[in-house]
Short mmCIF file of C-alpha atoms in Angstrom, two decimals:
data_model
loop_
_atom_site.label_atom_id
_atom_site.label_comp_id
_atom_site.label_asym_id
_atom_site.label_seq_id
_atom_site.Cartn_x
_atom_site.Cartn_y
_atom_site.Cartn_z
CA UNK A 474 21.58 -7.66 10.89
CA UNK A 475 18.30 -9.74 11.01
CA UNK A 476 17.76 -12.41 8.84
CA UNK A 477 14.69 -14.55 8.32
CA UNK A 478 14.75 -18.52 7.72
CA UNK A 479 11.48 -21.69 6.75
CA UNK A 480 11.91 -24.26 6.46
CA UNK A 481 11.93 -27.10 4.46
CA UNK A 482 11.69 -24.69 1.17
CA UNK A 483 9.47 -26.88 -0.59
CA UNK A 484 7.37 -30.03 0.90
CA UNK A 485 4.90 -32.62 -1.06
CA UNK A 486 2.66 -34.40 1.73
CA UNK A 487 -0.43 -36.89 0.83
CA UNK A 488 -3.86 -35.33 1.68
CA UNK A 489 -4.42 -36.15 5.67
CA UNK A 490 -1.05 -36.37 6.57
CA UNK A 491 0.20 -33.76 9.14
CA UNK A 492 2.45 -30.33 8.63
CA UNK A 493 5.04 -28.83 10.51
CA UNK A 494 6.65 -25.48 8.80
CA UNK A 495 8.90 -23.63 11.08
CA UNK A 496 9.92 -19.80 10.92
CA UNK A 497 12.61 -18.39 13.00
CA UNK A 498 13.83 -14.84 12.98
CA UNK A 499 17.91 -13.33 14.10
CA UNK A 500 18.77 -10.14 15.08
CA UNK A 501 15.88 -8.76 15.94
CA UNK A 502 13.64 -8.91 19.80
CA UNK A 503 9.92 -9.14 20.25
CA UNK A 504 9.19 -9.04 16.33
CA UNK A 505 5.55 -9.30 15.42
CA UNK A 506 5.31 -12.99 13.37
CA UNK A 507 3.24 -13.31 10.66
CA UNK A 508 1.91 -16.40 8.44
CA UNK A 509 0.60 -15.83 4.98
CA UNK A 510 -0.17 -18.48 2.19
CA UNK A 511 -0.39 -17.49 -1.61
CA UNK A 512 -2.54 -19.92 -3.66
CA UNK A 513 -2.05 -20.83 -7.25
CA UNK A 514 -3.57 -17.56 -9.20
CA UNK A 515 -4.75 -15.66 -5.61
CA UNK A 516 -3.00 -13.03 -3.95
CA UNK A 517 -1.28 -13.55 -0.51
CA UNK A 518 -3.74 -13.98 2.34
CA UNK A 519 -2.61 -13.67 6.45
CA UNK A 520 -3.42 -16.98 7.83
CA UNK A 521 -2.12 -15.52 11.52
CA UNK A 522 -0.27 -13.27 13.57
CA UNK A 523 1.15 -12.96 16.73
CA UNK A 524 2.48 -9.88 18.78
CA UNK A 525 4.14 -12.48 21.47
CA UNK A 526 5.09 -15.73 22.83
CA UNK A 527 2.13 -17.80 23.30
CA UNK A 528 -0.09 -14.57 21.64
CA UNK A 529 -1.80 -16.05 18.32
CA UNK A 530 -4.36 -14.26 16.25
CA UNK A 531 -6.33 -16.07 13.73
CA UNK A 532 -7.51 -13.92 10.47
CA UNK A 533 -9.05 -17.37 8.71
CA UNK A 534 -10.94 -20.14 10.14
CA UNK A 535 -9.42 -23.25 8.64
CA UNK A 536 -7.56 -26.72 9.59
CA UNK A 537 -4.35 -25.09 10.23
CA UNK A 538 -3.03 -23.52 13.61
CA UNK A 539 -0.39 -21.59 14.66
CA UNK A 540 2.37 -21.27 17.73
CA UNK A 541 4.97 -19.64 19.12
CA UNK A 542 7.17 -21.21 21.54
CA UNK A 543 9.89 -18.95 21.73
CA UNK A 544 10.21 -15.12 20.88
CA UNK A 545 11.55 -15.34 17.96
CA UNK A 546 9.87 -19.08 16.88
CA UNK A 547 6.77 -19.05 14.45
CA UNK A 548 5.47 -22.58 13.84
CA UNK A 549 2.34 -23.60 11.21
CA UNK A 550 0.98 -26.29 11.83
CA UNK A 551 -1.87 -28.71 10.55
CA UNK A 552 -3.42 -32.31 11.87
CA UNK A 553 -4.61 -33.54 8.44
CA UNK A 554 -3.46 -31.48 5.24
CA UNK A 555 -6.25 -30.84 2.57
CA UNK A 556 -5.83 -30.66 -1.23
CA UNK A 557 -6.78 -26.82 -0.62
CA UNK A 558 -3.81 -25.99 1.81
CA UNK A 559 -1.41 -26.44 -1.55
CA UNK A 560 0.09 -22.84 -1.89
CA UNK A 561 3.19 -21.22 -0.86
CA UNK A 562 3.59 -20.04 2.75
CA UNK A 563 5.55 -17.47 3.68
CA UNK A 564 6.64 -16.19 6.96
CA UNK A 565 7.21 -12.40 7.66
CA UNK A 566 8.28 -10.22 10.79
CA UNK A 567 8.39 -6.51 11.55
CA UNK A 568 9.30 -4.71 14.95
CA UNK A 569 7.03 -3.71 17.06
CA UNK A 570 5.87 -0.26 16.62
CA UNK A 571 6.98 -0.34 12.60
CA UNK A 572 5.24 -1.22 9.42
CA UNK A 573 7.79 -2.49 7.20
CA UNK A 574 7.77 -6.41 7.05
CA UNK A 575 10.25 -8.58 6.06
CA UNK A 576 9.46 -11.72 4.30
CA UNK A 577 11.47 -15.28 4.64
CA UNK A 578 12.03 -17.45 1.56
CA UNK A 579 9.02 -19.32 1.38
CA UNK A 580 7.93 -22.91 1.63
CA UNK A 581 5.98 -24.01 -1.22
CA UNK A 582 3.49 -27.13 -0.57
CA UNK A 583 1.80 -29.21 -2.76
CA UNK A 584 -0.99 -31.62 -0.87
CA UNK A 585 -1.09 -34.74 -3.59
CA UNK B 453 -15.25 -6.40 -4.32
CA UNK B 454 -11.81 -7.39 -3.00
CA UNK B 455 -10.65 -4.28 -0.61
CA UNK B 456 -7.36 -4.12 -2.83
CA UNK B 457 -7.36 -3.91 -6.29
CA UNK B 458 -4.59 -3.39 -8.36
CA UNK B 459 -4.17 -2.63 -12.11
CA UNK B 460 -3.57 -3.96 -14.84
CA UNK B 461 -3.06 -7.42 -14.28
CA UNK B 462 -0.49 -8.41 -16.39
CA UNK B 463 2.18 -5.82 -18.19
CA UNK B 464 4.36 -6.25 -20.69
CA UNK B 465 6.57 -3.49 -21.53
CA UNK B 466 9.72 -2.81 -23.51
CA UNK B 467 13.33 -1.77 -22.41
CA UNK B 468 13.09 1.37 -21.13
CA UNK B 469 9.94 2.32 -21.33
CA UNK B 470 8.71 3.88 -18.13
CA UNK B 471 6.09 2.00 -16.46
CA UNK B 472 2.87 2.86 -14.06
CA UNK B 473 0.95 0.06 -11.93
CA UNK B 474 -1.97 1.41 -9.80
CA UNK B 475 -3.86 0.36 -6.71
CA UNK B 476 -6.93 1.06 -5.23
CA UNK B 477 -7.92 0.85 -1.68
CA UNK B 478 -11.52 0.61 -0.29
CA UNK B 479 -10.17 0.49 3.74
CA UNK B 480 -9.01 2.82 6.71
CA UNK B 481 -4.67 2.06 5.99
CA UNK B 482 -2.32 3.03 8.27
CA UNK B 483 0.53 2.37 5.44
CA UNK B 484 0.53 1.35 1.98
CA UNK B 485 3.11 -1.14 0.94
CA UNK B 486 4.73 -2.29 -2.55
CA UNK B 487 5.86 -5.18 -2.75
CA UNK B 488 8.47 -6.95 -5.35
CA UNK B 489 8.06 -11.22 -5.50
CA UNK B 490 10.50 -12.32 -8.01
CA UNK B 491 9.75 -15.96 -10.48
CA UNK B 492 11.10 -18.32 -7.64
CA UNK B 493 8.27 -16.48 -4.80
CA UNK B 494 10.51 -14.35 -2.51
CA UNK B 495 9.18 -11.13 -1.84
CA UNK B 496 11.15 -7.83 -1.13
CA UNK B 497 9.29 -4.96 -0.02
CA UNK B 498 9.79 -1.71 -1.81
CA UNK B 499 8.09 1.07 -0.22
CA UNK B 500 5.94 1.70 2.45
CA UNK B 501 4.75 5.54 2.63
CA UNK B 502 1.71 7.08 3.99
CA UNK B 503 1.65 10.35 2.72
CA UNK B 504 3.39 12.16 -1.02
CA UNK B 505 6.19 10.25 -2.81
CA UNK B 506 9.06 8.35 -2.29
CA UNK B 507 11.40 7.92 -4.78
CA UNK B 508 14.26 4.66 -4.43
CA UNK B 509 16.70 4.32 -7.45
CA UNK B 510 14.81 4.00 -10.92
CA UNK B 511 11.12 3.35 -8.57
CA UNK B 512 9.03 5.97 -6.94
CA UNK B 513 5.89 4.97 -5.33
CA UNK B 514 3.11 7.93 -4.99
CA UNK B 515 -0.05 8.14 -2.84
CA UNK B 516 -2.96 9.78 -2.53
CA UNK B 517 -4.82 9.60 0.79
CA UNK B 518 -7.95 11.54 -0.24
CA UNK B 519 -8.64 9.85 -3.46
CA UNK B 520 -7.15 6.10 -1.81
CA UNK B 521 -5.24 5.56 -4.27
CA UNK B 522 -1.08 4.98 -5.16
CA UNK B 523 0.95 4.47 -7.72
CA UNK B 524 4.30 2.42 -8.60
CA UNK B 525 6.58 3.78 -10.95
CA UNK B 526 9.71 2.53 -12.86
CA UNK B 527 11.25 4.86 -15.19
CA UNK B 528 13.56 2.97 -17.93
CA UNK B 529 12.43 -0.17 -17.35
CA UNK B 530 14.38 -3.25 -17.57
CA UNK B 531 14.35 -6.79 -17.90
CA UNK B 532 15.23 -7.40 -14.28
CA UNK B 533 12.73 -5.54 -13.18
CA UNK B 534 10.19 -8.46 -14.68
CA UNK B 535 8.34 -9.34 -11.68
CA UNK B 536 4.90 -10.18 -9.88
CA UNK B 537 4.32 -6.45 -7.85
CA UNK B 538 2.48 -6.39 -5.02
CA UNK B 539 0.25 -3.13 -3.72
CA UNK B 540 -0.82 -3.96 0.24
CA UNK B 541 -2.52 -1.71 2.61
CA UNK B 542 -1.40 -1.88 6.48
CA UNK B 543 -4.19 -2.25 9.26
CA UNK B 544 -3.84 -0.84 12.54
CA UNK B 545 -3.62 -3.86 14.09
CA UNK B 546 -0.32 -4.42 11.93
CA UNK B 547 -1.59 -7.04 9.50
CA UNK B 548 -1.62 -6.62 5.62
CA UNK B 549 -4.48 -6.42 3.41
CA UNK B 550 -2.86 -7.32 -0.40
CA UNK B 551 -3.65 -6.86 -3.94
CA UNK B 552 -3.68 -9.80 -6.06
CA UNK B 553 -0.65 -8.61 -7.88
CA UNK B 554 0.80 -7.25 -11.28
CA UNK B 555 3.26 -9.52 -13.71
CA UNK B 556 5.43 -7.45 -15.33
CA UNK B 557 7.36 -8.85 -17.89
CA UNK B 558 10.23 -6.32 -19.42
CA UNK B 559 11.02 -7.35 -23.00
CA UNK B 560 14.79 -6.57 -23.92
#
């Protein structure tokens, strides 16, 4: 069966300092990847997706970046965290060709 | 206008009572998605359908194409079913458009 993991499940990082959350997906091939961030009292926004290894797509301009080094590897990424990138990120994957996506656990960040 | 919108906001409902939370689309979909994200933030997804009804255990999610618009429902509610749901609309290029969510809080 495939299973979805992120880490660290919750992170508090001072404002400038970098970010590394990982995503990795089992069981499946050649899953789309998807990033999305929920902030306090908004809905969930995508941040990115990507249909492939080294294939990113960028839905909101903003300090954070994306990559995938392996198939089934789904990094986030940021140089210098602002107070604004506090939310909860979550990762999600579905196979190509479906709709469904399936959501990992969640990392919540707070940027003090 | 936010290309999602879901109502009501916030529900509060007793032990089985049976419960309705709508959403509106303003965009082309290719599916529409509900979404369950229980008090600690993971999120299960519940339905996606494109077309009539679809009915899973005590939920059955409904949509209307013409009119853009779909419907959750949860016939004799219960406290476990107190939850944030979330209506999203699929793109074609796979991506998901969501709603900014009902709380629905099931009183025993």
């Amino acid at each position: 069966s495939q299973t979805i993991h992120q880490w660290p499940a919750t992170l508090v990082q001072p404002v400038g300092s970098p970010l590394s959350l990982e995503c990795t997906v089992e069981g499946t091939s050649n899953p789309n990847l998807y990033w999305y961030r929920q902030a306090a009292g908004r809905g969930l926004q995508l941040l990115f997706y990507s249909v492939g290894i080294g294939q990113i797509s960028s839905e909101v301009p903003q300090n954070l970046s994306a990559s995938r080094p392996q198939d089934r590897q789904f990094i986030l990424s940021s140089k210098k965290l602002l107070l604004s990138d506090s939310g909860f990120y979550l990762c999600a994957w579905s196979a190509l060709g479906t709709g469904t996506q399936y959501f990992g656990p969640g990392t919540r960040l707070t940027v003090l | 206008k936010n290309e999602v919108e879901q109502s009501p906001q916030n529900l509060t409902a007793q032990e089985g009572e049976f419960i309705t939370i709508n959403c509106s689309y303003s965009v082309g979909i290719s599916a529409l998605h509900w979404l369950q994200q229980h008090p600690g933030g993971g999120i299960v997804s519940l339905f996606m359908l494109s077309s009539g009804k679809k009915k899973h255990g005590r939920l059955i999610a409904t949509i209307n194409i013409q009119e853009k618009h779909s419907s959750l429902h949860i016939t004799a509610s219960h406290p476990r079913d107190s939850a944030v749901y979330i209506c999203a609309v699929g793109r074609s290029q796979g991506n998901l458009i969501f709603g900014k969510g009902t709380k629905l809080s099931v009183k025993p």
